[in-house]
Coordinates of C-alpha atoms and ligand atoms in Angstrom, one line a residue:
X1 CA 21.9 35.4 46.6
X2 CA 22.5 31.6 46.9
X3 CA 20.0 29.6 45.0
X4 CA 18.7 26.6 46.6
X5 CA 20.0 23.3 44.4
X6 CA 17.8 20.6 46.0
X7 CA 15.7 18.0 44.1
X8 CA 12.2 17.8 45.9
X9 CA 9.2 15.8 45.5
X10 CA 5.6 17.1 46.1
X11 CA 3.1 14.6 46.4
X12 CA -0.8 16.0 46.2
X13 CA -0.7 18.1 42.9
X14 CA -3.7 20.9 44.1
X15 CA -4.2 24.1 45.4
X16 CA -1.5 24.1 47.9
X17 CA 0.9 21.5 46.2
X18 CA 1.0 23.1 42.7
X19 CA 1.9 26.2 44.5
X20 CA 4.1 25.2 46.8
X21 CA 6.4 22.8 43.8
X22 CA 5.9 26.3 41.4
X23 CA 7.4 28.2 44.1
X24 CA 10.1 25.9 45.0
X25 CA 11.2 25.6 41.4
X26 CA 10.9 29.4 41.3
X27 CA 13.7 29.4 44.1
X28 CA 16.2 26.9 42.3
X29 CA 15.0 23.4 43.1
X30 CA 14.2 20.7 40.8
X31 CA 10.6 19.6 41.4
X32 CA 9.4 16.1 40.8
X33 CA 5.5 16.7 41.0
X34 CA 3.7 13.3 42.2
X35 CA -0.4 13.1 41.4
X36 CA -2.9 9.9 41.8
X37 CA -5.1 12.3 39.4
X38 CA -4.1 10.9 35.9
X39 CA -5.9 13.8 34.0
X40 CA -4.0 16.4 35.9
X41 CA -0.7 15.0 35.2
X42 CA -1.5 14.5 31.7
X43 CA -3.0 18.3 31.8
X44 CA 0.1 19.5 33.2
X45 CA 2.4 17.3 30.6
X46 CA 1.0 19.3 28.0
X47 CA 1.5 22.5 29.6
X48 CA -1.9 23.2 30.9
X49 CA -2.8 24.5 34.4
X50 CA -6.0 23.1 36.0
X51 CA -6.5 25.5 39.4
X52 CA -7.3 29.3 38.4
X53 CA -4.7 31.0 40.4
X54 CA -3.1 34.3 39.3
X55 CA -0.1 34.5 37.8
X56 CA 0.5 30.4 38.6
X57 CA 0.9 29.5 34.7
X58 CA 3.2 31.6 33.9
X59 CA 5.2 30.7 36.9
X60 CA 4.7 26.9 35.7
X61 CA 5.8 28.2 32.1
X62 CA 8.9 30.2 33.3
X63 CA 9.7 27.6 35.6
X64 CA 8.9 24.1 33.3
X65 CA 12.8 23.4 32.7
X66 CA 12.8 22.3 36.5
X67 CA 9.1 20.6 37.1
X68 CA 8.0 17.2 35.9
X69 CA 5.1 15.5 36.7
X70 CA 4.0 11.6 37.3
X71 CA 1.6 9.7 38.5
X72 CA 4.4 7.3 40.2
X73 CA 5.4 7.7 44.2
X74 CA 8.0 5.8 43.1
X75 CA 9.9 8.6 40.6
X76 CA 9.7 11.0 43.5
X77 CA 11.3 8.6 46.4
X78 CA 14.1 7.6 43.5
X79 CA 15.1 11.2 42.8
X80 CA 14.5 13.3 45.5
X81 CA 15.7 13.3 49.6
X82 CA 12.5 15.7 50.3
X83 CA 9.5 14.8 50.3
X84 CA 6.7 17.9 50.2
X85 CA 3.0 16.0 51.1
X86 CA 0.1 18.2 50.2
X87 CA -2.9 15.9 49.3
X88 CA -6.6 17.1 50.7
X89 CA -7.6 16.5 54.1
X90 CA -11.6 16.9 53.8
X91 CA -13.9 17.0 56.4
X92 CA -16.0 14.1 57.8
X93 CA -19.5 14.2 58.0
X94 CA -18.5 14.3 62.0
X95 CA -16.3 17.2 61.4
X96 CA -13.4 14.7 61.9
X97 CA -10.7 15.4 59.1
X98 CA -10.7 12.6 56.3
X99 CA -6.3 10.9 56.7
X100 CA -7.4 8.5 54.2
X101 CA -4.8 10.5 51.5
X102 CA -2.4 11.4 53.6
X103 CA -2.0 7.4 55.0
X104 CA -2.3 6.1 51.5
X105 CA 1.0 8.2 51.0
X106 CA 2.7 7.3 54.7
X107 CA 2.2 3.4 54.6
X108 CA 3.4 3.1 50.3
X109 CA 6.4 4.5 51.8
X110 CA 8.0 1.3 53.4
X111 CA 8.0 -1.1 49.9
X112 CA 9.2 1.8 47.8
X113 CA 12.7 3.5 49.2
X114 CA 15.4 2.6 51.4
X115 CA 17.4 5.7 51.6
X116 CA 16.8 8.4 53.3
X117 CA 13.9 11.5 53.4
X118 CA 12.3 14.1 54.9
X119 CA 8.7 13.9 54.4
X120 CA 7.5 17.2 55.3
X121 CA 3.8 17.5 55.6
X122 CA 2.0 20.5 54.3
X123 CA -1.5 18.8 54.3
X124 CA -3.3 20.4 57.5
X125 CA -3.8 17.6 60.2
X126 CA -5.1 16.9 63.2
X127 CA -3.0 17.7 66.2
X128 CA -1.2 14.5 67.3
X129 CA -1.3 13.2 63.9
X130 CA 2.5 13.9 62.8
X131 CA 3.6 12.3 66.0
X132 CA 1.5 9.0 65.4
X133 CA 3.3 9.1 62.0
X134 CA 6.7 9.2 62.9
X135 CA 6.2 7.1 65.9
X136 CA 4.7 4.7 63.4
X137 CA 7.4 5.0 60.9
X138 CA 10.1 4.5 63.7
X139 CA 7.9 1.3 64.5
X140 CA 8.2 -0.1 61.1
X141 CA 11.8 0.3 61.7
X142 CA 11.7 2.9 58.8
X143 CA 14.5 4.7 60.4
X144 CA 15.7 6.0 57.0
X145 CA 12.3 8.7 57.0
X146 CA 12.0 12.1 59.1
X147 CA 9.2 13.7 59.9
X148 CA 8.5 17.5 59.2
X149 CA 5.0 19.3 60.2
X150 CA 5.2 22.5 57.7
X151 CA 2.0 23.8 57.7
X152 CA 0.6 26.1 55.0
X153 CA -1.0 29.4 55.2
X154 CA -0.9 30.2 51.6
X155 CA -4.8 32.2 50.5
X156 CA -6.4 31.2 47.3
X157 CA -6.1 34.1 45.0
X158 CA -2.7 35.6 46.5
X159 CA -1.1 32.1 46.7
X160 CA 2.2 32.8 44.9
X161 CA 2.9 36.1 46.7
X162 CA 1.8 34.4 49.9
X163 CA 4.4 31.5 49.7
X164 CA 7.1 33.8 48.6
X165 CA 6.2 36.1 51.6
X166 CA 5.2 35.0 54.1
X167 CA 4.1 36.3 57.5
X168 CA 6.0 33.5 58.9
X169 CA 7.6 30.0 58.4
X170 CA 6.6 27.2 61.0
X171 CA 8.6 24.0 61.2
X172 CA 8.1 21.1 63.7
X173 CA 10.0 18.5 64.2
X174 CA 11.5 15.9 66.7
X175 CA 15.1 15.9 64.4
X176 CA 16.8 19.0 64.2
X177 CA 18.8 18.3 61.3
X178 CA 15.3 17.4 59.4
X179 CA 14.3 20.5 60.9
X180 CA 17.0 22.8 59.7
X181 CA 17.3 21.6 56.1
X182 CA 13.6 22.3 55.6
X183 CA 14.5 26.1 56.8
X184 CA 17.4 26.0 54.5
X185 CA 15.3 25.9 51.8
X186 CA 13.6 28.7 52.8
X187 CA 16.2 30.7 53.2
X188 CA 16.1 33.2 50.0
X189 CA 12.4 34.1 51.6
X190 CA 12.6 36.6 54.9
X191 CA 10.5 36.0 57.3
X192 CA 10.9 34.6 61.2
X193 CA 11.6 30.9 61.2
X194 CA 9.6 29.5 63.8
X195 CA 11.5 25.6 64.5
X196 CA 9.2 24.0 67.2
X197 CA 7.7 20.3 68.5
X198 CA 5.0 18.6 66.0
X199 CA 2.2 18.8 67.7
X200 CA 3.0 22.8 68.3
X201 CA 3.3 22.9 64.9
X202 CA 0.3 21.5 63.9
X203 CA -1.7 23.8 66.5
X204 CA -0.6 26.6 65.2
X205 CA -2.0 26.3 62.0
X206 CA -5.4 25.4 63.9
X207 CA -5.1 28.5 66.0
X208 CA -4.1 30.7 63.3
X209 CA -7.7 29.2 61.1
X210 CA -9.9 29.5 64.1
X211 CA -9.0 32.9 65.3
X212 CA -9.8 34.2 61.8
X213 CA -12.8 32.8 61.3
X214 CA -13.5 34.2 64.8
X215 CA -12.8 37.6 63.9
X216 CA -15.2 37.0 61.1
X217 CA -18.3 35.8 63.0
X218 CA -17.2 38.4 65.5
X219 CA -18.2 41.1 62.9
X220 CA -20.8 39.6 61.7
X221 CA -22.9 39.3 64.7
X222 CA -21.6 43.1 65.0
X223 CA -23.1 43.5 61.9
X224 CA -26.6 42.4 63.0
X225 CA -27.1 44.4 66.0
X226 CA -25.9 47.2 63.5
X227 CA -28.9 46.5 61.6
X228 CA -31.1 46.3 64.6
X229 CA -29.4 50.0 66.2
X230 CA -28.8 51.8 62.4
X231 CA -25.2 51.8 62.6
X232 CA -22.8 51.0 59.9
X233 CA -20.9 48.5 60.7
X234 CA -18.5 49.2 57.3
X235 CA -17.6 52.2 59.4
X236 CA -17.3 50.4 62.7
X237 CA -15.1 47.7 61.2
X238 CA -13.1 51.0 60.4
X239 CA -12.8 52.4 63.5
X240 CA -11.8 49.1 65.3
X241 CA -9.5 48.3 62.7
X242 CA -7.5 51.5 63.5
X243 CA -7.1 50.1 66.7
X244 CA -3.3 48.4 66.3
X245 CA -4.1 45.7 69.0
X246 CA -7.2 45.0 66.4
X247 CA -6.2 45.4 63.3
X248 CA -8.3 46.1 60.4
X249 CA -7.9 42.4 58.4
X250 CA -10.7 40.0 58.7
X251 CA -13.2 42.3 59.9
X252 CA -15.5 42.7 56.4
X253 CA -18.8 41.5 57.6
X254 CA -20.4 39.9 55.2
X255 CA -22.6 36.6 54.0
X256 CA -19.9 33.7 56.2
X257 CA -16.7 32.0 55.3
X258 CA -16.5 29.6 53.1
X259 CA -13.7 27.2 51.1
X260 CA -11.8 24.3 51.5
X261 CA -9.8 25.7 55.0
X262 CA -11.8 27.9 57.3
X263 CA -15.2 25.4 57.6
X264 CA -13.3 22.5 57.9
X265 CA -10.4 23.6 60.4
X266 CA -12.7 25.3 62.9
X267 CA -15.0 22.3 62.9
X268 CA -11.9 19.9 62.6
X269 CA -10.2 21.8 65.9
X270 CA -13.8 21.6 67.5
X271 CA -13.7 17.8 67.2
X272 CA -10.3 17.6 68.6
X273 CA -11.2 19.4 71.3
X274 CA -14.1 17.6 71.9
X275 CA -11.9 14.2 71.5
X276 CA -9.7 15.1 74.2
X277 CA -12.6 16.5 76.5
X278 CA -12.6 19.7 76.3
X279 CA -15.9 21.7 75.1
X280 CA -14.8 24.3 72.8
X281 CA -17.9 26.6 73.1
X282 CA -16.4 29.7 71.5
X283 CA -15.8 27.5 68.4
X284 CA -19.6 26.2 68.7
X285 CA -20.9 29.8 68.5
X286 CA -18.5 30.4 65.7
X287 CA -20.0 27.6 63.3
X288 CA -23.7 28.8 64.6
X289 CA -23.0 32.3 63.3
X290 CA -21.7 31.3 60.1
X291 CA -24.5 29.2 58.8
X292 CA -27.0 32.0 60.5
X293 CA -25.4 34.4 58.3
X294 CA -26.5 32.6 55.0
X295 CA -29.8 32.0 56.2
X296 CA -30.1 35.9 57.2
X297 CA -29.6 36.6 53.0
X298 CA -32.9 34.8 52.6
X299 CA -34.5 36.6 55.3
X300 CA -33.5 39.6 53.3
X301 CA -34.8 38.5 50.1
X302 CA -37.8 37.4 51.3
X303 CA -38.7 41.0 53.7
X304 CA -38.4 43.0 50.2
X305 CA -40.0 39.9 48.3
X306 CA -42.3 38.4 50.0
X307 CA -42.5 34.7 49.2
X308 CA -39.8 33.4 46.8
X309 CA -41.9 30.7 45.5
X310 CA -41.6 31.2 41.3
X311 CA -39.4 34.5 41.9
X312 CA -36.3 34.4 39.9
X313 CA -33.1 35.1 42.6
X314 CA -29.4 36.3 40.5
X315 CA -26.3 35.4 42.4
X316 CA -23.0 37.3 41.1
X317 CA -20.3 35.4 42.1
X318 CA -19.9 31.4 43.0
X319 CA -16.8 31.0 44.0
X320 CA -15.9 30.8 47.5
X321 CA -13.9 34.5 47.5
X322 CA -12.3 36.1 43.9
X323 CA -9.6 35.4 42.0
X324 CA -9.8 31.6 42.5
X325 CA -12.4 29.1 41.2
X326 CA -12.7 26.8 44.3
X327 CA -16.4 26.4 44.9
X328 CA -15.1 24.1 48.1
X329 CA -18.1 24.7 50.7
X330 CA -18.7 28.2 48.9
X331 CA -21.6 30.6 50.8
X332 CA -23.4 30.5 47.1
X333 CA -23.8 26.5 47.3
X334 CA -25.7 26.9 50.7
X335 CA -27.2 30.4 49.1
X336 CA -28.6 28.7 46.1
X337 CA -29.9 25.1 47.5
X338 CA -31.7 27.8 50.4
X339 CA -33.3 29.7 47.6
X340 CA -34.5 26.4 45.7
X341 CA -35.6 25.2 48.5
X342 CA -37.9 28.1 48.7
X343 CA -38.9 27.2 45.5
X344 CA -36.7 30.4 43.9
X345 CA -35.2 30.1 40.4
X346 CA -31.5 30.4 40.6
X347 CA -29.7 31.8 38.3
X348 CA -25.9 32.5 38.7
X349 CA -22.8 34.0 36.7
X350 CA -18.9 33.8 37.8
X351 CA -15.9 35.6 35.6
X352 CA -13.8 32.2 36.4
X353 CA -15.8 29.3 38.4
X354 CA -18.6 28.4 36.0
X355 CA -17.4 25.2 34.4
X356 CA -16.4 24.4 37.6
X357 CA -20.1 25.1 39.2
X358 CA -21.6 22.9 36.4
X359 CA -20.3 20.1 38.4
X360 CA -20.7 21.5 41.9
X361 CA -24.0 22.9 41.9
X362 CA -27.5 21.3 40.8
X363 CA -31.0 23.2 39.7
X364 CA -29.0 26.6 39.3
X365 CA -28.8 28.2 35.5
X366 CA -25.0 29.2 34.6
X367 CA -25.0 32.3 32.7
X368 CA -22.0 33.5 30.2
X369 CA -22.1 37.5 31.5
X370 CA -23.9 39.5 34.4
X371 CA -26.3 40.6 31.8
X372 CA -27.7 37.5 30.8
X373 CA -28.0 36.6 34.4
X374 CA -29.9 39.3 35.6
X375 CA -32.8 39.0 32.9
X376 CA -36.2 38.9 34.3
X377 CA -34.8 38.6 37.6
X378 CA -36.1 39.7 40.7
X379 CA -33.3 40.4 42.5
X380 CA -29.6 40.2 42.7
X381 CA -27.3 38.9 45.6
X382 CA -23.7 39.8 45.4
X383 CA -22.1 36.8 46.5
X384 CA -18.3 37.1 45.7
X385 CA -16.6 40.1 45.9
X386 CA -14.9 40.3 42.2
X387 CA -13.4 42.7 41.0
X388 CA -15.3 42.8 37.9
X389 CA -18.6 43.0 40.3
X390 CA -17.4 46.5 41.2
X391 CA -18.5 48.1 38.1
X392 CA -21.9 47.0 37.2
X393 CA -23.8 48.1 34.6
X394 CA -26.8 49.1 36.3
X395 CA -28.3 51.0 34.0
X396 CA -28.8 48.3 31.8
X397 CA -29.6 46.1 35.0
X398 CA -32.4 47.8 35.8
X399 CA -33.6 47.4 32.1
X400 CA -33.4 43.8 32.0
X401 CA -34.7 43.3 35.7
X402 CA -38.2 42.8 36.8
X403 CA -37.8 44.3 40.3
X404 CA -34.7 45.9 41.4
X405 CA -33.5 44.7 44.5
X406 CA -29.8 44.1 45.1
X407 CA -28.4 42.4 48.3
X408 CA -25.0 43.2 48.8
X409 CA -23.4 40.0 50.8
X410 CA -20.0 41.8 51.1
X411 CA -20.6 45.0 51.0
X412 CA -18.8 45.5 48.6
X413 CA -20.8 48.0 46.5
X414 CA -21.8 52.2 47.3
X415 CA -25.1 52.1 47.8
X416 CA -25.4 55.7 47.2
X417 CA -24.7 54.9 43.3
X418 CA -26.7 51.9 43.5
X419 CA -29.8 53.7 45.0
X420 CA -29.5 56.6 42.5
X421 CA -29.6 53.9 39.6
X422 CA -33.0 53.3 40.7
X423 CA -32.4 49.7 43.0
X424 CA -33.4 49.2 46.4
X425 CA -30.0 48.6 47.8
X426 CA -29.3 46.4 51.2
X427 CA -25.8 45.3 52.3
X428 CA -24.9 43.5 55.7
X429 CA -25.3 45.4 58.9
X430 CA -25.0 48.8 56.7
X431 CA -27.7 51.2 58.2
Ligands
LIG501 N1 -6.4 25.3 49.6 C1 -5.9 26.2 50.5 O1 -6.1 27.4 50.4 C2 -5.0 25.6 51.6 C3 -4.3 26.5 52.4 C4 -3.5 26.0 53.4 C5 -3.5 24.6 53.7 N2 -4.3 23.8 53.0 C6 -4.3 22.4 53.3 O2 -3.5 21.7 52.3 C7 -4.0 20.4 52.0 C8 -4.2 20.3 50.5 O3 -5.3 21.2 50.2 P1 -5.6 21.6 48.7 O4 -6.6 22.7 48.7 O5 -4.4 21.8 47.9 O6 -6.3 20.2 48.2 P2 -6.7 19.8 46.7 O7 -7.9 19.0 46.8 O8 -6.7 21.0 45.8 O9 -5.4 18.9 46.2 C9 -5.1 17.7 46.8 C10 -4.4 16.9 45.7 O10 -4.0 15.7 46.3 C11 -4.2 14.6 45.3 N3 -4.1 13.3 46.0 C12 -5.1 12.7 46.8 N4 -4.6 11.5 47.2 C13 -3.4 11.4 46.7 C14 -2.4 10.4 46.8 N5 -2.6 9.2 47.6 N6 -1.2 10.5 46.2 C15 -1.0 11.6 45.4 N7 -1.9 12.6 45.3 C16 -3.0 12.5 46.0 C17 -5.5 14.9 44.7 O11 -5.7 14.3 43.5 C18 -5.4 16.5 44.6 O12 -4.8 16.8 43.3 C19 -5.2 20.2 52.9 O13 -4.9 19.6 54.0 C20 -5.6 21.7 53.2 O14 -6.3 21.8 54.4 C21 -5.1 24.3 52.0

């Protein structure tokens, strides 16, 4: 198989942009990785790796003899024709997505390079947003600059394998040369190749987001007339997923999304919607569900409780889903400023996200093990779904526990062997 022998830049060193420049060093190129984060480039200099993703460092490590690292736009646009752009894109407190980033990177462009690039945009934006950048580029006469939407669809936790295989490749562009020598460099990977306009390209992303998070609220309201009829929506969830039109992903019900894509992308395509006048009520009802879904956890709590004032609440698991340590708009956040605000002592243990929590979240006590965190609690909520989580040693639980309650947010445990351990056991629409 052809190696690919290009020499690309990724600007926006996180989640997505560490990935993607590992990856693209893992098929051949030479990666110039760009950063405005000095620690992280100094962190990476020396080897280190700051996201928790499986199997990223020693990707990195196998990989370092064709990644470096700078703080400099400059040493990318000197060295390399492409140009990846994967900096964050948060939400506004409107919903709006934040371009701040991605314009800092678009307007250093014109003083810094003459020759010609391909700036292919990973970052998710706004649809329209790629065509006000290359019409703006063309306007500044920077004719030496194409514009590629290449949206991302990589998952925290499975990003490497994601990247590599993909369900699909989406590329839009107005050039089709630009457009076809970003395909060429995916073209070790299989999977369809979808070339298309900008705007369709920035959609689909949207689409792809929303539906998901759809399917989730879907099931979770599913979930709660399960509770109210005493079905099992576990084995519902089942039954539908069977069903090939279906499918059986995304249909765990469960506490509500979280993380740094499926919040801010439904809201974001809600307010672009909304900007171009059109009411997106199933989107509405989407958000309501999800923050309902938190709130019914407390309900929960509180029906087996009573008050929560000076009860002590465990949460196992902070980060937004497992095998990451991106607390991004995690369910626990909301969980634990809920049960504070119920006057509830928090306490909280992760395998991975705990020095990241210690900035993220306020009032909560960080514990080292599950043990520690469930002493003189009252009861436990499983929050994320780690795989660690599903062997608990509830024996010794219910030793250290003062009442023995345990809310399953995911269902993720059997609450035949949690029952027979002695705990009252309540998951999400499980009858
Ligand atoms: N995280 C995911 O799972 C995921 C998946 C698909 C798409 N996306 C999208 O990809 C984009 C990046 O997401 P992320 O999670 O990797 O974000 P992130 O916050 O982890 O990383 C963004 C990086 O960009 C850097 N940055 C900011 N401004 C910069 C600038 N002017 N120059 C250079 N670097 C700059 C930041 O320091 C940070 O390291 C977002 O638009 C997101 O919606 C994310």
């Amino acid at each position: 198989m052809n190696k690919a022998r290009e020499c690309i830049g990724v600007v926006g060193i996180g989640y997505v942009g560490l990935v993607t420049a590992t990856c693209l060093a893992e098929l051949g190129n030479t990666v110039v990785c760009m950063d405005i984060d000095v620690e992280k480039i100094a962190l990476l200099k020396k080897g280190g790796v700051p996201i928790y993703e499986p199997g990223l460092a020693e990707l990195i490590g196998k990989n370092n003899g064709r990644m470096t690292f700078t703080t400099a736009l400059e040493d990318v646009l000197r060295q390399c024709e492409i140009v990846f752009i994967a900096v964050d894109t948060p939400p506004t407190s409107t919903g709006d997505a934040d371009l701040s980033r991605v314009f800092a990177v678009v307007s250093a462009l014109p003083g810094l390079s003459s020759s010609h690039h391909v700036l292919v945009m990973k970052s998710t934006l706004p649809v329209g947003t790629g065509m006000k950048i290359s019409v703006e580029l063309a306007r500044q006469e920077m004719n030496n600059i194409d514009y590629v939407s290449n949206p991302e669809f990589l998952r925290e936790g499975s990003a490497i394998g994601d990247f590599l295989n993909p369900d699909r490749i989406i590329i839009g562009s107005r050039e089709a040369a630009a457009s076809h020598k970003v395909a060429s460099l995916y073209r070790q990977i299989s999977a369809p190749v979808l070339e298309t306009g900008i705007p369709t390209a920035e959609m689909i992303k949207y689409a792809s987001n929303a539906f998901l998070a759809t399917k989730i609220s879907f099931i979770n309201e599913i979930a709660n007339v399960c509770e109210e009829i005493g079905a099992d929506v576990t084995e519902v969830a089942r039954g539908m997923g069977y069903d090939k039109r279906i499918g059986s992903h995304f249909l765990n019900a469960g506490i509500g999304f979280g993380g740094s894509c499926f919040p801010k992308d439904v809201a974001a395509l809600k307010q672009i919607a909304g900007n171009s006048g059109y009411h997106f009520q199933l989107l509405t009802a989407v958000i309501e569900v999800n923050e309902l879904q938190k709130r019914r956890v407390v309900n929960k709590l509180k029906k087996h409780l009573g008050s929560l004032t000076d009860k002590t609440i465990t949460l196992l698991g902070l980060a937004f889903k497992p095998n990451t340590n991106d607390l991004r708009e995690a369910s626990s956040i909301v969980l634990a400023s809920r049960l504070l605000g119920d006057g509830a002592y928090v306490k909280a243990y992760d395998p991975v996200a705990i020095p990241d929590a210690a900035r993220a979240v306020r009032g909560v006590l960080l514990c080292d093990d599950t043990l520690s965190a469930v002493e003189d609690s009252d009861a436990v909520v499983l929050v994320t779904e780690w795989e660690e989580f599903a062997r608990l040693p509830l024996a010794e639980m219910k030793k250290r526990m003062r009442q023995h309650l345990i809310i399953d947010g995911r269902n993720f445990l059997d609450p035949a062997e949690v029952k027979s351990a002695g705990f009252t056991y309540e998951g999400i629409g499980r009858s």
